């Protein structure tokens, strides 16, 4: 079974860039048809899909976040990363990385994803 683990700072100041990394074990991020997403859940709200990087390195983003979001990967470390710029307190959330078979652009149903990280709390505050 594929395992995912998010890592990164738990506190980010407003206007700064949030950077998170997802380390994958038990499977390769370049395995055909696997896709790797970032999803977040603000307090008291539902899941929000942020973006995905596919096995071939192609990326797709939530249009509402696209101007501030970048997803990249390091195949040598079997990791993929999220950068969210110009953060505000509204970006406070639990951030998850997840694996799916095939692209799941915009999907937030947990059943669309085969594996999830445990999630990491990120708070935006001065």
PDB file of C-alpha atoms in Angstrom, residues 28-118:
ATOM      1  CA  UNK A  28       6.646   5.555  -7.235  1.00  0.00           C
ATOM      2  CA  UNK A  29       5.233   8.944  -8.151  1.00  0.00           C
ATOM      3  CA  UNK A  30       6.093   8.132 -11.778  1.00  0.00           C
ATOM      4  CA  UNK A  31       3.981   4.965 -11.888  1.00  0.00           C
ATOM      5  CA  UNK A  32       1.734   5.168 -14.925  1.00  0.00           C
ATOM      6  CA  UNK A  33      -1.726   6.599 -14.300  1.00  0.00           C
ATOM      7  CA  UNK A  34      -1.041   7.547 -10.688  1.00  0.00           C
ATOM      8  CA  UNK A  35      -1.872  11.133  -9.866  1.00  0.00           C
ATOM      9  CA  UNK A  36      -0.955  13.108  -6.772  1.00  0.00           C
ATOM     10  CA  UNK A  37      -3.203  15.788  -5.370  1.00  0.00           C
ATOM     11  CA  UNK A  38      -3.250  18.455  -2.719  1.00  0.00           C
ATOM     12  CA  UNK A  39      -6.528  18.950  -0.888  1.00  0.00           C
ATOM     13  CA  UNK A  40      -7.274  21.151   2.097  1.00  0.00           C
ATOM     14  CA  UNK A  41      -9.993  21.571   4.687  1.00  0.00           C
ATOM     15  CA  UNK A  42     -10.463  24.942   6.388  1.00  0.00           C
ATOM     16  CA  UNK A  43     -11.921  24.860   9.890  1.00  0.00           C
ATOM     17  CA  UNK A  44     -15.654  24.207   9.823  1.00  0.00           C
ATOM     18  CA  UNK A  45     -15.711  23.769   6.044  1.00  0.00           C
ATOM     19  CA  UNK A  46     -15.570  20.958   3.507  1.00  0.00           C
ATOM     20  CA  UNK A  47     -12.669  19.641   1.490  1.00  0.00           C
ATOM     21  CA  UNK A  48     -11.234  21.887  -1.228  1.00  0.00           C
ATOM     22  CA  UNK A  49      -9.249  20.410  -4.110  1.00  0.00           C
ATOM     23  CA  UNK A  50      -6.187  22.543  -4.834  1.00  0.00           C
ATOM     24  CA  UNK A  51      -4.358  20.830  -7.656  1.00  0.00           C
ATOM     25  CA  UNK A  52      -2.739  17.679  -8.987  1.00  0.00           C
ATOM     26  CA  UNK A  53       0.482  16.495 -10.576  1.00  0.00           C
ATOM     27  CA  UNK A  54       0.210  13.428 -12.746  1.00  0.00           C
ATOM     28  CA  UNK A  55       2.704  10.598 -13.211  1.00  0.00           C
ATOM     29  CA  UNK A  56       4.077  12.324 -16.312  1.00  0.00           C
ATOM     30  CA  UNK A  57       4.598  15.638 -14.506  1.00  0.00           C
ATOM     31  CA  UNK A  58       1.600  17.452 -15.965  1.00  0.00           C
ATOM     32  CA  UNK A  59      -0.235  19.729 -13.546  1.00  0.00           C
ATOM     33  CA  UNK A  60      -3.782  20.996 -13.126  1.00  0.00           C
ATOM     34  CA  UNK A  61      -5.017  23.572 -10.647  1.00  0.00           C
ATOM     35  CA  UNK A  62      -8.203  24.796  -9.023  1.00  0.00           C
ATOM     36  CA  UNK A  63      -9.066  27.918 -11.060  1.00  0.00           C
ATOM     37  CA  UNK A  64      -9.805  29.863  -7.890  1.00  0.00           C
ATOM     38  CA  UNK A  65      -6.275  29.204  -6.589  1.00  0.00           C
ATOM     39  CA  UNK A  66      -4.332  28.884  -9.819  1.00  0.00           C
ATOM     40  CA  UNK A  67      -2.671  32.292  -9.682  1.00  0.00           C
ATOM     41  CA  UNK A  68      -1.159  31.473  -6.263  1.00  0.00           C
ATOM     42  CA  UNK A  69      -0.517  27.720  -6.513  1.00  0.00           C
ATOM     43  CA  UNK A  70       2.372  25.671  -7.818  1.00  0.00           C
ATOM     44  CA  UNK A  71       2.842  21.910  -7.581  1.00  0.00           C
ATOM     45  CA  UNK A  72       6.188  20.328  -8.406  1.00  0.00           C
ATOM     46  CA  UNK A  73       7.968  17.046  -7.851  1.00  0.00           C
ATOM     47  CA  UNK A  74      11.382  15.564  -7.082  1.00  0.00           C
ATOM     48  CA  UNK A  75      11.455  12.107  -8.587  1.00  0.00           C
ATOM     49  CA  UNK A  76      14.843  11.325  -7.025  1.00  0.00           C
ATOM     50  CA  UNK A  77      13.282  11.716  -3.570  1.00  0.00           C
ATOM     51  CA  UNK A  78       9.842  10.394  -4.535  1.00  0.00           C
ATOM     52  CA  UNK A  79       8.260  13.609  -3.278  1.00  0.00           C
ATOM     53  CA  UNK A  80       5.873  16.215  -4.584  1.00  0.00           C
ATOM     54  CA  UNK A  81       5.395  19.683  -3.194  1.00  0.00           C
ATOM     55  CA  UNK A  82       2.877  22.501  -2.885  1.00  0.00           C
ATOM     56  CA  UNK A  83       3.597  26.190  -2.864  1.00  0.00           C
ATOM     57  CA  UNK A  84       0.819  28.674  -2.129  1.00  0.00           C
ATOM     58  CA  UNK A  85       1.850  32.313  -2.341  1.00  0.00           C
ATOM     59  CA  UNK A  86       0.464  35.471  -0.758  1.00  0.00           C
ATOM     60  CA  UNK A  87      -1.335  33.577   1.976  1.00  0.00           C
ATOM     61  CA  UNK A  88      -4.009  35.117   4.180  1.00  0.00           C
ATOM     62  CA  UNK A  89      -5.734  33.808   7.325  1.00  0.00           C
ATOM     63  CA  UNK A  90      -8.355  32.303   4.988  1.00  0.00           C
ATOM     64  CA  UNK A  91      -5.688  29.809   3.897  1.00  0.00           C
ATOM     65  CA  UNK A  92      -5.621  28.330   7.403  1.00  0.00           C
ATOM     66  CA  UNK A  93      -6.548  24.672   6.985  1.00  0.00           C
ATOM     67  CA  UNK A  94      -5.525  21.061   7.330  1.00  0.00           C
ATOM     68  CA  UNK A  95      -3.611  20.229   4.176  1.00  0.00           C
ATOM     69  CA  UNK A  96      -3.668  16.702   2.741  1.00  0.00           C
ATOM     70  CA  UNK A  97      -1.816  14.961  -0.036  1.00  0.00           C
ATOM     71  CA  UNK A  98      -3.530  12.066  -1.756  1.00  0.00           C
ATOM     72  CA  UNK A  99      -3.036   9.501  -4.509  1.00  0.00           C
ATOM     73  CA  UNK A 100      -5.551   8.537  -7.169  1.00  0.00           C
ATOM     74  CA  UNK A 101      -5.706   6.166 -10.101  1.00  0.00           C
ATOM     75  CA  UNK A 102      -5.978   8.565 -12.999  1.00  0.00           C
ATOM     76  CA  UNK A 103      -6.703  12.261 -12.806  1.00  0.00           C
ATOM     77  CA  UNK A 104      -9.330  13.427 -10.356  1.00  0.00           C
ATOM     78  CA  UNK A 105      -9.438  17.071 -11.319  1.00  0.00           C
ATOM     79  CA  UNK A 106     -11.637  18.959  -8.903  1.00  0.00           C
ATOM     80  CA  UNK A 107     -12.773  15.887  -6.989  1.00  0.00           C
ATOM     81  CA  UNK A 108     -13.094  15.999  -3.202  1.00  0.00           C
ATOM     82  CA  UNK A 109     -14.891  12.756  -2.452  1.00  0.00           C
ATOM     83  CA  UNK A 110     -12.577  10.629  -0.327  1.00  0.00           C
ATOM     84  CA  UNK A 111     -13.575   7.584  -2.358  1.00  0.00           C
ATOM     85  CA  UNK A 112     -11.937   9.088  -5.428  1.00  0.00           C
ATOM     86  CA  UNK A 113      -8.544   8.640  -3.798  1.00  0.00           C
ATOM     87  CA  UNK A 114      -6.853   5.400  -2.903  1.00  0.00           C
ATOM     88  CA  UNK A 115      -4.405   6.738  -0.351  1.00  0.00           C
ATOM     89  CA  UNK A 116      -4.228   9.820   1.860  1.00  0.00           C
ATOM     90  CA  UNK A 117      -1.648  11.407   4.079  1.00  0.00           C
ATOM     91  CA  UNK A 118      -2.613  12.043   7.683  1.00  0.00           C
TER      92      UNK A 118
END
